[in-house]
Amino acid sequence: MAETKSTIGVSWEPKIPNLPSVKKSDTVNNGKSQNQGESSVLWRPNSELVDGLYVPSNDPKKVNKLLRKQVKDTAGNGWFDMPAPTMTPELKRDLQLLKLRGAMDPKRFYKKGDKKTLPKYFQVGTVVESPLEFYSSRLSKKERKTTITEELLSDSKFRQYRKRKVREIEDKNRPGGNAKWKNKKPSKKF
C-alpha cells in the first residue's frame, strides 16, 4: 500500500492521466499504422478546462453562444422581463382548460384563440376579495380550490351540464338499427 503524506495547508495538483508509451515496432505493421487506434486513447485538452480551470474561448461565435445561453428566458423589456414559469402538469392542465373555456359554459361566447400551442410566458395569480364582500359573495375555505381543474370539477352546475352533453353525444353516436326491435313503452288507453 502506498502511504499518503499528510500536508498542512491547501495544495493542488492537476490530475493528468498516465499516457501510454508507444514503441516504434508497434507503429508500423504491414504498411498500416497502428498509431491511429492509440491516438484516441491519448489525452487531449479539447475542452475549455486548462489545469482544471475554465478559460473562455477567443472565438466570437462561441462567446456569443455562451452569452445567449446565459440570458434569462423572459418575455422582454416591454413585458417588464416576465419570466417563463416551469411547466408542471397542473399548470398545463389549467392552460388547456382555459383554451377550451368555450365548451364549459353554453351561454357565454369567447373569441377563437390565436395559437394552437400553449403560451410560454404567463403568470398565475390569486383573486383577493374585498372585505365588503365578506357575507355576500365570498367563497368559504371548503369551496376554495388550488387549481382551475379542481374548481370546475367541484361545481355542480358544470357537472350537470357536462353529464347532459355526454348523454347527448352518446345518443347521437349510438348505432341505429331496426325500429321494430327497440323496446317501446306500451301506449296508455283511456
mmCIF file of C-alpha atoms in Angstrom:
data_model
loop_
_atom_site.group_PDB
_atom_site.id
_atom_site.type_symbol
_atom_site.label_atom_id
_atom_site.label_comp_id
_atom_site.label_asym_id
_atom_site.label_seq_id
_atom_site.Cartn_x
_atom_site.Cartn_y
_atom_site.Cartn_z
ATOM 1 C CA MET A 1 0.000 0.000 0.000
ATOM 2 C CA ALA A 2 1.188 3.436 -0.835
ATOM 3 C CA GLU A 3 1.412 5.823 2.086
ATOM 4 C CA THR A 4 -0.119 9.231 1.678
ATOM 5 C CA LYS A 5 1.753 12.189 3.075
ATOM 6 C CA SER A 6 -0.231 14.429 5.344
ATOM 7 C CA THR A 7 0.166 18.020 4.256
ATOM 8 C CA ILE A 8 -0.695 21.077 6.226
ATOM 9 C CA GLY A 9 -2.461 23.836 4.320
ATOM 10 C CA VAL A 10 -4.021 23.801 0.883
ATOM 11 C CA SER A 11 -2.276 22.130 -2.009
ATOM 12 C CA TRP A 12 -3.449 21.407 -5.512
ATOM 13 C CA GLU A 13 -2.005 19.335 -8.329
ATOM 14 C CA PRO A 14 -3.544 18.832 -11.751
ATOM 15 C CA LYS A 15 -4.604 15.259 -12.319
ATOM 16 C CA ILE A 16 -3.031 14.152 -15.593
ATOM 17 C CA PRO A 17 -3.744 10.598 -16.761
ATOM 18 C CA ASN A 18 -0.822 8.305 -17.498
ATOM 19 C CA LEU A 19 -0.121 8.369 -21.215
ATOM 20 C CA PRO A 20 0.612 5.006 -22.860
ATOM 21 C CA SER A 21 4.093 4.632 -24.266
ATOM 22 C CA VAL A 22 4.333 3.999 -27.973
ATOM 23 C CA LYS A 23 7.071 1.755 -29.313
ATOM 24 C CA LYS A 24 8.493 2.050 -32.822
ATOM 25 C CA SER A 25 7.809 -1.628 -33.558
ATOM 26 C CA ASP A 26 4.094 -1.102 -32.861
ATOM 27 C CA THR A 27 3.718 1.920 -35.099
ATOM 28 C CA VAL A 28 4.258 0.227 -38.450
ATOM 29 C CA ASN A 29 2.811 -3.213 -39.093
ATOM 30 C CA ASN A 30 2.284 -4.493 -42.648
ATOM 31 C CA GLY A 31 2.351 -0.975 -44.088
ATOM 32 C CA LYS A 32 -0.566 0.200 -41.884
ATOM 33 C CA SER A 33 -0.124 2.418 -38.879
ATOM 34 C CA GLN A 34 -1.425 1.196 -35.545
ATOM 35 C CA ASN A 35 -0.983 4.668 -34.046
ATOM 36 C CA GLN A 36 -4.465 5.729 -35.245
ATOM 37 C CA GLY A 37 -6.176 3.403 -32.756
ATOM 38 C CA GLU A 38 -3.991 4.614 -29.894
ATOM 39 C CA SER A 39 -4.393 8.300 -30.717
ATOM 40 C CA SER A 40 -7.997 8.159 -29.468
ATOM 41 C CA VAL A 41 -6.700 6.744 -26.167
ATOM 42 C CA LEU A 42 -4.281 9.630 -25.681
ATOM 43 C CA TRP A 43 -5.423 12.525 -23.517
ATOM 44 C CA ARG A 44 -6.185 15.654 -25.473
ATOM 45 C CA PRO A 45 -7.087 19.001 -23.920
ATOM 46 C CA ASN A 46 -10.080 19.621 -26.232
ATOM 47 C CA SER A 47 -12.284 21.130 -23.540
ATOM 48 C CA GLU A 48 -12.136 24.659 -22.240
ATOM 49 C CA LEU A 49 -10.652 23.436 -18.949
ATOM 50 C CA VAL A 50 -6.974 24.218 -18.530
ATOM 51 C CA ASP A 51 -5.449 22.758 -15.363
ATOM 52 C CA GLY A 52 -8.977 22.307 -14.044
ATOM 53 C CA LEU A 53 -9.881 25.988 -14.517
ATOM 54 C CA TYR A 54 -12.323 27.465 -17.039
ATOM 55 C CA VAL A 55 -10.756 29.651 -19.712
ATOM 56 C CA PRO A 56 -13.226 31.328 -22.113
ATOM 57 C CA SER A 57 -12.695 30.856 -25.810
ATOM 58 C CA ASN A 58 -11.331 33.595 -28.065
ATOM 59 C CA ASP A 59 -13.716 32.577 -30.865
ATOM 60 C CA PRO A 60 -16.513 35.224 -31.078
ATOM 61 C CA LYS A 61 -19.076 32.632 -32.243
ATOM 62 C CA LYS A 62 -18.522 30.528 -29.128
ATOM 63 C CA VAL A 63 -18.598 33.607 -26.889
ATOM 64 C CA ASN A 64 -21.939 34.717 -28.385
ATOM 65 C CA LYS A 65 -23.328 31.206 -27.957
ATOM 66 C CA LEU A 66 -22.337 31.218 -24.280
ATOM 67 C CA LEU A 67 -23.883 34.663 -23.787
ATOM 68 C CA ARG A 68 -27.149 33.501 -25.397
ATOM 69 C CA LYS A 69 -27.283 30.536 -23.022
ATOM 70 C CA GLN A 70 -26.744 32.771 -20.004
ATOM 71 C CA VAL A 71 -29.531 35.236 -20.898
ATOM 72 C CA LYS A 72 -32.611 34.661 -18.725
ATOM 73 C CA ASP A 73 -35.694 33.377 -20.515
ATOM 74 C CA THR A 74 -38.020 36.387 -20.276
ATOM 75 C CA ALA A 75 -40.791 37.951 -22.341
ATOM 76 C CA GLY A 76 -38.707 41.078 -22.890
ATOM 77 C CA ASN A 77 -38.435 44.606 -21.627
ATOM 78 C CA GLY A 78 -41.883 45.556 -22.933
ATOM 79 C CA TRP A 79 -43.397 42.936 -20.614
ATOM 80 C CA PHE A 80 -41.215 44.004 -17.646
ATOM 81 C CA ASP A 81 -38.973 40.941 -18.112
ATOM 82 C CA MET A 82 -41.724 38.494 -17.184
ATOM 83 C CA PRO A 83 -40.016 35.116 -16.664
ATOM 84 C CA ALA A 84 -41.195 31.891 -18.267
ATOM 85 C CA PRO A 85 -42.502 29.646 -15.468
ATOM 86 C CA THR A 86 -41.677 25.965 -15.225
ATOM 87 C CA MET A 87 -44.463 23.935 -16.799
ATOM 88 C CA THR A 88 -45.942 21.499 -14.288
ATOM 89 C CA PRO A 89 -48.716 19.027 -15.159
ATOM 90 C CA GLU A 90 -51.207 21.052 -13.099
ATOM 91 C CA LEU A 91 -50.333 24.290 -14.909
ATOM 92 C CA LYS A 92 -50.501 22.541 -18.274
ATOM 93 C CA ARG A 93 -53.957 21.145 -17.462
ATOM 94 C CA ASP A 94 -55.200 24.571 -16.349
ATOM 95 C CA LEU A 95 -53.924 26.211 -19.539
ATOM 96 C CA GLN A 96 -55.655 23.552 -21.650
ATOM 97 C CA LEU A 97 -58.888 24.199 -19.741
ATOM 98 C CA LEU A 98 -58.584 27.917 -20.422
ATOM 99 C CA LYS A 99 -58.168 27.185 -24.132
ATOM 100 C CA LEU A 100 -61.331 25.043 -24.054
ATOM 101 C CA ARG A 101 -63.352 27.520 -21.985
ATOM 102 C CA GLY A 102 -65.853 27.940 -24.825
ATOM 103 C CA ALA A 103 -67.137 24.406 -24.220
ATOM 104 C CA MET A 104 -67.642 24.964 -20.474
ATOM 105 C CA ASP A 105 -70.489 27.465 -20.453
ATOM 106 C CA PRO A 106 -73.261 27.193 -23.087
ATOM 107 C CA LYS A 107 -74.437 30.793 -22.582
ATOM 108 C CA ARG A 108 -71.075 32.510 -22.984
ATOM 109 C CA PHE A 109 -69.200 33.163 -26.235
ATOM 110 C CA TYR A 110 -65.417 33.520 -26.498
ATOM 111 C CA LYS A 111 -63.320 34.534 -29.480
ATOM 112 C CA LYS A 112 -61.274 31.853 -31.157
ATOM 113 C CA GLY A 113 -57.784 31.612 -29.667
ATOM 114 C CA ASP A 114 -54.761 32.910 -31.501
ATOM 115 C CA LYS A 115 -52.480 29.926 -31.082
ATOM 116 C CA LYS A 116 -52.826 26.184 -31.100
ATOM 117 C CA THR A 117 -49.916 25.831 -28.699
ATOM 118 C CA LEU A 118 -49.840 26.724 -25.027
ATOM 119 C CA PRO A 119 -48.314 30.086 -24.089
ATOM 120 C CA LYS A 120 -44.698 30.189 -22.955
ATOM 121 C CA TYR A 121 -44.840 33.364 -20.866
ATOM 122 C CA PHE A 122 -47.663 33.767 -18.364
ATOM 123 C CA GLN A 123 -48.308 34.426 -14.700
ATOM 124 C CA VAL A 124 -50.720 32.822 -12.268
ATOM 125 C CA GLY A 125 -52.276 34.876 -9.521
ATOM 126 C CA THR A 126 -54.911 34.661 -6.838
ATOM 127 C CA VAL A 127 -58.023 36.793 -6.609
ATOM 128 C CA VAL A 128 -58.136 38.839 -3.427
ATOM 129 C CA GLU A 129 -61.684 39.692 -2.420
ATOM 130 C CA SER A 130 -62.577 42.970 -0.831
ATOM 131 C CA PRO A 131 -63.615 42.953 2.824
ATOM 132 C CA LEU A 132 -67.019 44.371 1.813
ATOM 133 C CA GLU A 133 -67.976 41.033 0.201
ATOM 134 C CA PHE A 134 -67.389 39.045 3.367
ATOM 135 C CA TYR A 135 -71.011 37.963 3.781
ATOM 136 C CA SER A 136 -72.469 38.419 0.307
ATOM 137 C CA SER A 137 -70.326 36.663 -2.317
ATOM 138 C CA ARG A 138 -67.283 35.251 -0.615
ATOM 139 C CA LEU A 139 -66.104 31.671 -1.078
ATOM 140 C CA SER A 140 -65.707 29.603 2.042
ATOM 141 C CA LYS A 141 -62.479 27.706 2.690
ATOM 142 C CA LYS A 142 -64.185 24.475 1.677
ATOM 143 C CA GLU A 143 -65.174 25.950 -1.700
ATOM 144 C CA ARG A 144 -61.688 27.310 -2.477
ATOM 145 C CA LYS A 145 -59.555 25.059 -4.663
ATOM 146 C CA THR A 146 -55.905 25.195 -5.686
ATOM 147 C CA THR A 147 -56.361 24.780 -9.454
ATOM 148 C CA ILE A 148 -58.990 25.663 -12.037
ATOM 149 C CA THR A 149 -59.494 21.961 -12.746
ATOM 150 C CA GLU A 150 -60.451 21.183 -9.150
ATOM 151 C CA GLU A 151 -62.721 24.215 -9.061
ATOM 152 C CA LEU A 152 -64.609 23.109 -12.181
ATOM 153 C CA LEU A 153 -64.943 19.516 -11.021
ATOM 154 C CA SER A 154 -66.498 20.664 -7.755
ATOM 155 C CA ASP A 155 -69.019 22.996 -9.489
ATOM 156 C CA SER A 156 -72.464 21.326 -9.535
ATOM 157 C CA LYS A 157 -73.862 23.352 -12.489
ATOM 158 C CA PHE A 158 -70.866 22.499 -14.642
ATOM 159 C CA ARG A 159 -71.146 18.821 -13.630
ATOM 160 C CA GLN A 160 -74.838 18.692 -14.665
ATOM 161 C CA TYR A 161 -74.106 20.406 -17.986
ATOM 162 C CA ARG A 162 -71.207 18.060 -18.684
ATOM 163 C CA LYS A 163 -73.332 14.948 -17.946
ATOM 164 C CA ARG A 164 -76.137 16.192 -20.189
ATOM 165 C CA LYS A 165 -73.723 16.901 -23.054
ATOM 166 C CA VAL A 166 -72.053 13.482 -22.704
ATOM 167 C CA ARG A 167 -75.504 11.817 -22.798
ATOM 168 C CA GLU A 168 -76.436 13.772 -25.954
ATOM 169 C CA ILE A 169 -73.203 12.795 -27.698
ATOM 170 C CA GLU A 170 -73.652 9.132 -26.730
ATOM 171 C CA ASP A 171 -77.252 9.138 -28.026
ATOM 172 C CA LYS A 172 -76.121 10.704 -31.294
ATOM 173 C CA ASN A 173 -73.300 8.188 -31.786
ATOM 174 C CA ARG A 174 -75.349 5.146 -30.765
ATOM 175 C CA PRO A 175 -75.866 2.783 -33.712
ATOM 176 C CA GLY A 176 -79.349 2.986 -35.281
ATOM 177 C CA GLY A 177 -80.794 -0.436 -36.009
ATOM 178 C CA ASN A 178 -84.281 -1.570 -36.813
ATOM 179 C CA ALA A 179 -87.052 0.406 -35.120
ATOM 180 C CA LYS A 180 -89.272 -2.639 -34.505
ATOM 181 C CA TRP A 181 -86.585 -4.276 -32.357
ATOM 182 C CA LYS A 182 -86.415 -1.338 -29.952
ATOM 183 C CA ASN A 183 -88.229 -1.600 -26.643
ATOM 184 C CA LYS A 184 -91.324 0.530 -26.755
ATOM 185 C CA LYS A 185 -93.430 1.586 -23.859
ATOM 186 C CA PRO A 186 -96.968 0.327 -24.111
ATOM 187 C CA SER A 187 -99.374 3.076 -25.038
ATOM 188 C CA LYS A 188 -101.916 4.005 -22.404
ATOM 189 C CA LYS A 189 -105.530 3.523 -23.345
ATOM 190 C CA PHE A 190 -108.256 5.570 -21.761
#
